[in-house]
Coordinates of C-alpha atoms and ligand atoms in Angstrom, one line a residue:
M1 CA 0.0 0.1 0.0
E2 CA 1.2 3.5 -0.8
A3 CA 2.4 5.4 2.1
F4 CA 0.2 8.3 2.9
H5 CA 1.8 12.0 2.4
P6 CA 2.7 13.9 5.3
R7 CA 0.5 16.5 6.3
H8 CA 2.9 19.4 6.8
I9 CA 6.1 20.1 4.8
L10 CA 8.0 21.5 7.7
G11 CA 11.6 20.3 6.5
M12 CA 13.0 18.0 3.9
D13 CA 12.8 15.0 6.2
D14 CA 9.0 15.3 5.8
L15 CA 9.7 14.1 2.1
S16 CA 11.0 10.6 1.2
R17 CA 13.1 10.0 -2.0
Q18 CA 10.1 8.7 -3.6
D19 CA 8.0 11.7 -2.6
I20 CA 10.7 14.0 -4.1
F21 CA 10.9 12.1 -7.4
K22 CA 7.2 12.6 -7.7
I23 CA 7.2 16.5 -7.0
L24 CA 10.0 16.8 -9.5
A25 CA 8.2 14.8 -12.2
L26 CA 5.0 16.8 -11.8
A27 CA 7.1 20.2 -11.7
K28 CA 8.8 18.8 -15.0
K29 CA 5.3 18.3 -16.5
F30 CA 4.0 21.7 -15.6
K31 CA 7.3 23.1 -17.1
S32 CA 7.2 21.5 -20.4
S33 CA 3.3 21.9 -21.0
Q34 CA 2.9 25.2 -19.7
N35 CA -0.1 23.5 -17.9
T36 CA -2.5 25.9 -16.4
A37 CA -5.4 23.6 -15.6
P38 CA -7.6 24.6 -12.9
L39 CA -6.1 21.8 -10.5
L40 CA -6.7 23.6 -7.3
K41 CA -10.0 25.4 -8.3
G42 CA -11.9 26.0 -5.1
K43 CA -8.8 25.8 -2.8
T44 CA -7.9 28.7 -0.4
I45 CA -4.2 29.3 0.2
V46 CA -2.7 31.6 2.9
N47 CA 0.7 33.2 2.5
L48 CA 1.5 34.3 6.2
F49 CA 4.9 36.0 5.8
F50 CA 6.6 37.6 8.9
E51 CA 10.0 38.2 7.1
P52 CA 10.7 39.9 3.8
S53 CA 10.6 37.9 0.7
T54 CA 10.8 38.6 -3.2
R55 CA 11.0 35.1 -4.7
T56 CA 9.2 32.5 -2.4
R57 CA 6.1 34.7 -1.7
S58 CA 5.4 35.7 -5.2
S59 CA 6.4 32.4 -6.8
F60 CA 3.8 30.8 -4.4
E61 CA 1.2 33.4 -5.6
I62 CA 2.0 32.8 -9.2
A63 CA 1.8 29.2 -8.6
A64 CA -1.5 29.2 -6.8
K65 CA -3.1 31.4 -9.5
R66 CA -2.0 29.3 -12.2
L67 CA -3.8 26.4 -10.6
S68 CA -6.9 28.5 -10.0
A69 CA -6.4 28.6 -6.5
T70 CA -7.5 31.6 -4.3
I71 CA -4.4 32.9 -2.4
L72 CA -4.2 35.6 0.4
N73 CA -1.4 37.4 1.4
I74 CA -0.8 38.4 4.9
T75 CA 2.6 40.0 5.9
G76 CA 3.7 40.4 9.7
P77 CA 3.4 44.6 9.6
Q78 CA -0.1 44.1 8.4
S79 CA -1.4 41.4 10.8
S80 CA -2.5 41.9 14.4
T81 CA 0.4 40.4 15.6
V82 CA 1.8 44.3 15.9
K83 CA -1.3 45.0 18.2
G84 CA 0.1 42.2 20.4
E85 CA -1.6 39.4 19.3
T86 CA 0.2 35.8 19.6
L87 CA 1.3 34.0 16.6
I88 CA -0.8 31.0 17.5
D89 CA -3.9 33.2 17.9
T90 CA -3.2 34.7 14.5
A91 CA -2.8 31.4 12.9
K92 CA -6.0 29.9 14.7
N93 CA -7.9 33.0 13.4
I94 CA -6.9 32.3 9.9
E95 CA -7.7 28.8 10.5
A96 CA -11.2 29.6 11.4
M97 CA -11.7 30.9 8.0
N98 CA -11.1 27.3 6.5
P99 CA -8.0 27.7 4.4
D100 CA -6.7 24.5 2.5
V101 CA -3.0 25.2 3.3
I102 CA -1.2 27.9 5.3
I103 CA 2.4 28.8 4.1
I104 CA 4.4 30.5 6.7
R105 CA 7.8 32.2 6.8
H106 CA 9.0 33.3 10.2
S107 CA 12.3 34.3 12.1
S108 CA 12.0 31.9 14.7
S109 CA 13.2 28.4 13.8
G110 CA 10.2 26.1 14.8
A111 CA 7.7 28.6 14.3
P112 CA 6.0 26.4 11.5
Y113 CA 6.5 23.2 13.8
V114 CA 4.4 25.1 16.4
L115 CA 1.6 25.8 14.3
S116 CA 1.6 22.1 13.0
Q117 CA 1.2 21.0 16.6
T118 CA -1.8 23.3 16.9
L119 CA -3.6 23.5 13.7
K120 CA -5.4 20.9 11.5
T121 CA -4.7 22.7 8.4
P122 CA -1.6 21.7 6.4
I123 CA 1.5 23.9 6.9
I124 CA 4.2 24.5 4.5
N125 CA 7.4 26.0 5.9
A126 CA 8.7 28.9 3.7
G127 CA 11.7 29.5 5.6
D128 CA 12.1 29.4 9.5
G129 CA 15.1 31.3 11.2
F130 CA 18.2 29.2 10.8
H131 CA 16.3 25.9 10.4
E132 CA 15.1 24.9 7.1
H133 CA 13.6 26.2 3.9
P134 CA 12.4 23.0 2.0
T135 CA 11.0 24.6 -0.9
Q136 CA 14.1 26.2 -1.7
A137 CA 15.9 22.8 -1.7
L138 CA 13.2 21.4 -3.8
L139 CA 13.8 24.0 -6.6
D140 CA 17.4 23.7 -6.4
I141 CA 17.3 20.1 -6.6
F142 CA 14.9 20.4 -9.7
T143 CA 17.2 22.8 -11.3
I144 CA 20.4 20.6 -10.7
E145 CA 18.6 17.6 -12.2
E146 CA 17.4 19.6 -15.1
V147 CA 20.8 20.9 -16.0
K148 CA 22.9 17.8 -15.1
G149 CA 20.6 15.1 -16.0
K150 CA 21.2 13.4 -12.6
L151 CA 21.6 13.8 -9.1
S152 CA 23.2 10.8 -7.9
G153 CA 27.1 10.9 -7.7
L154 CA 27.2 14.7 -8.1
K155 CA 29.5 16.8 -5.9
V156 CA 27.6 19.8 -4.7
L157 CA 29.9 22.6 -3.0
I158 CA 27.8 24.9 -0.4
V159 CA 29.9 27.9 0.3
G160 CA 29.4 30.4 3.1
D161 CA 27.5 31.2 6.2
I162 CA 26.6 27.5 6.9
A163 CA 25.7 28.3 10.6
H164 CA 23.0 30.7 9.7
S165 CA 21.6 29.1 6.6
R166 CA 18.2 27.3 6.3
V167 CA 19.0 27.0 2.7
A168 CA 22.0 25.1 3.5
R169 CA 20.4 22.8 6.0
S170 CA 17.5 21.8 3.6
N171 CA 19.6 21.3 0.6
I172 CA 22.1 19.2 2.8
T173 CA 19.3 16.7 3.7
G174 CA 17.6 16.8 0.2
L175 CA 20.6 16.3 -1.8
K176 CA 21.9 13.6 0.4
K177 CA 18.6 11.7 0.0
M178 CA 18.8 12.0 -3.5
G179 CA 22.4 10.4 -3.6
A180 CA 24.6 13.6 -4.1
Q181 CA 27.7 14.2 -2.2
V182 CA 27.8 17.5 -0.4
I183 CA 31.0 19.4 0.8
V184 CA 30.4 22.5 2.8
C185 CA 33.2 25.3 2.8
G186 CA 33.5 28.6 4.8
P187 CA 35.2 30.2 7.5
P188 CA 35.5 27.8 10.7
T189 CA 33.4 30.2 12.8
L190 CA 30.2 29.8 10.1
I191 CA 30.3 26.0 10.2
P192 CA 29.1 24.3 13.1
P193 CA 31.1 21.4 13.8
A194 CA 28.0 19.0 14.4
I195 CA 27.3 19.6 10.6
T196 CA 29.5 16.5 9.9
R197 CA 26.6 14.3 11.4
L198 CA 24.7 15.1 8.2
G199 CA 27.1 13.4 6.3
V200 CA 28.8 16.2 4.6
E201 CA 32.5 16.8 3.9
V202 CA 34.0 19.9 5.6
S203 CA 36.5 22.2 3.9
Y204 CA 37.9 25.6 4.7
D205 CA 39.6 26.0 1.5
L206 CA 37.4 27.3 -1.3
K207 CA 39.9 27.1 -4.1
K208 CA 40.8 23.4 -3.4
C209 CA 37.2 22.2 -3.3
V210 CA 36.0 24.4 -6.4
Q211 CA 38.2 22.3 -8.4
K212 CA 36.1 18.9 -7.7
A213 CA 32.7 20.3 -7.6
D214 CA 30.0 19.8 -10.2
V215 CA 27.8 22.4 -8.6
I216 CA 28.8 25.4 -6.6
M217 CA 26.1 27.0 -4.5
M218 CA 27.0 30.1 -3.0
L219 CA 25.2 31.5 0.2
R220 CA 24.2 34.9 1.3
I221 CA 26.2 36.5 4.3
Q222 CA 23.2 37.0 6.5
E223 CA 24.3 40.0 8.5
E224 CA 20.6 40.4 10.0
R225 CA 21.0 37.0 11.6
Q226 CA 24.3 37.5 13.3
D227 CA 24.8 39.3 16.6
H228 CA 28.2 40.5 15.2
I229 CA 30.1 39.5 11.9
Q230 CA 31.7 36.2 12.6
F231 CA 34.5 36.6 10.5
P232 CA 37.4 39.0 10.8
S233 CA 36.4 41.5 8.0
K234 CA 34.4 41.6 4.8
K235 CA 37.5 42.1 2.8
E236 CA 39.0 38.9 4.2
Y237 CA 35.8 37.1 3.4
I238 CA 35.7 38.3 -0.1
Q239 CA 39.4 37.3 -0.4
Y240 CA 39.0 33.6 1.1
F241 CA 35.3 32.6 0.3
G242 CA 34.0 35.0 -2.3
L243 CA 33.6 33.5 -5.7
N244 CA 35.2 35.4 -8.6
S245 CA 36.1 34.7 -12.1
E246 CA 39.8 33.8 -11.2
T247 CA 38.8 31.2 -8.5
L248 CA 36.2 30.0 -11.2
K249 CA 38.8 29.2 -13.5
L250 CA 39.9 26.4 -11.4
A251 CA 36.5 24.6 -11.8
K252 CA 35.3 21.9 -14.0
K253 CA 34.2 23.1 -17.3
D254 CA 30.7 22.2 -16.9
V255 CA 30.2 23.5 -13.5
I256 CA 27.1 25.3 -12.5
I257 CA 26.6 28.3 -10.2
M258 CA 23.8 28.8 -8.0
H259 CA 22.7 31.3 -5.3
P260 CA 19.3 31.1 -3.5
G261 CA 19.1 35.1 -3.6
P262 CA 19.1 38.0 -2.5
L263 CA 22.9 38.5 -3.9
N264 CA 25.3 40.5 -1.9
R265 CA 27.0 41.1 -5.1
G266 CA 30.9 41.6 -4.7
I267 CA 30.9 39.7 -1.4
E268 CA 30.1 36.3 -1.7
I269 CA 29.8 36.4 -5.5
S270 CA 31.2 38.9 -8.0
S271 CA 28.7 40.3 -10.7
E272 CA 30.9 38.8 -13.4
V273 CA 30.2 35.3 -11.9
A274 CA 26.5 35.9 -10.9
D275 CA 25.9 36.9 -14.4
G276 CA 28.3 34.8 -16.3
P277 CA 27.7 31.8 -18.5
Y278 CA 28.0 29.1 -15.6
S279 CA 25.2 30.9 -13.6
V280 CA 21.7 29.2 -13.2
I281 CA 20.5 31.7 -10.6
L282 CA 17.7 33.0 -12.5
N283 CA 16.8 29.5 -13.7
Q284 CA 16.4 28.7 -10.0
V285 CA 14.0 31.5 -9.8
T286 CA 12.0 30.4 -12.6
N287 CA 11.8 26.9 -11.5
G288 CA 10.3 28.0 -8.1
V289 CA 7.1 28.5 -9.7
V290 CA 6.6 25.1 -11.4
V291 CA 8.1 23.4 -8.1
R292 CA 5.8 25.0 -5.7
M293 CA 2.9 24.2 -8.3
A294 CA 4.0 20.7 -8.1
L295 CA 4.1 20.8 -4.2
L296 CA 0.7 22.4 -4.1
V297 CA -1.0 20.0 -6.1
W298 CA 0.9 16.9 -4.5
L299 CA -0.4 18.1 -1.2
M300 CA -3.8 19.0 -1.9
G301 CA -4.8 18.1 -5.6
E302 CA -4.1 14.3 -5.3
K303 CA -6.6 11.9 -3.8
R304 CA -4.9 11.2 -0.4
A305 CA -5.6 9.9 2.9
S306 CA -6.0 12.5 5.9
T307 CA -3.7 12.1 8.8
H308 CA -6.0 14.4 10.8
Ligands
LIG1 N1 15.5 32.4 -1.8 C1 14.7 33.0 -1.1 O1 14.0 32.6 0.0 O2 14.4 34.5 -1.6 P1 13.2 35.2 -0.8 O3 13.9 35.8 0.6 O4 13.1 36.7 -1.7 O5 11.9 34.8 -0.7

């Protein structure tokens, strides 16, 4: 008997390898056919964002609209949390209006988990604190598979602020599940020692690991998530961990460069690299729409058993 889908997507551990294959296949179908069938007509989706977003929020909105769902956008400053209402009360009040899914972004790691323990409505994590950003990992995995034609056996190098990156955590879990090898690289102060428990290789030498990578995923330096900058200076960071065209000369000829956005141009990535021929950064953004369409249909559109 086929396993039930999990009700919430809080992190990449809520998806099996088979689930990921199904979502990727559905996303591929949406991309190739430009399918705009009203698969989610009559469904109501709430985007509840307590942190800024350009890509995630708008791609969920476009995805929902392409599938004929109704989508409601609520941002932190426009919600009654500014009047002192708790997150749980806000979410319970939204649930009282019977949405089919609540998508949440929050600065606190675990906020989507707390809602999943309180509400009956399926929750999708659109990024929580330092914890996870599963839909970013799904679109990254889709993009890698689309360009490289496979995932298994690829060496994916993730560079930068691993400690504060929910994108890194979700990608490590997802990519390992799909058979890729993951190397993380950055200053020792931005790589938690326990990261090795996730089965990744750790390096502090960018030039060395660039040479063996099939995919290089650069991460944003997240100054807003650090009490103080945990590396000596931006100048040194750029020198040792910034990706520029000189360092890129050491890479394989068919390497691809990824970044979840937003970019700190001239810090973790030079404009020449971000806008250059190896970059698939805008492909990632394009793929975000079809992957989120696929996830929404997989979660709501298929005949599935409820785990309520
Ligand atoms: N990659 C990502 O999460 O971008 P946004 O913050 O713009 O949603």
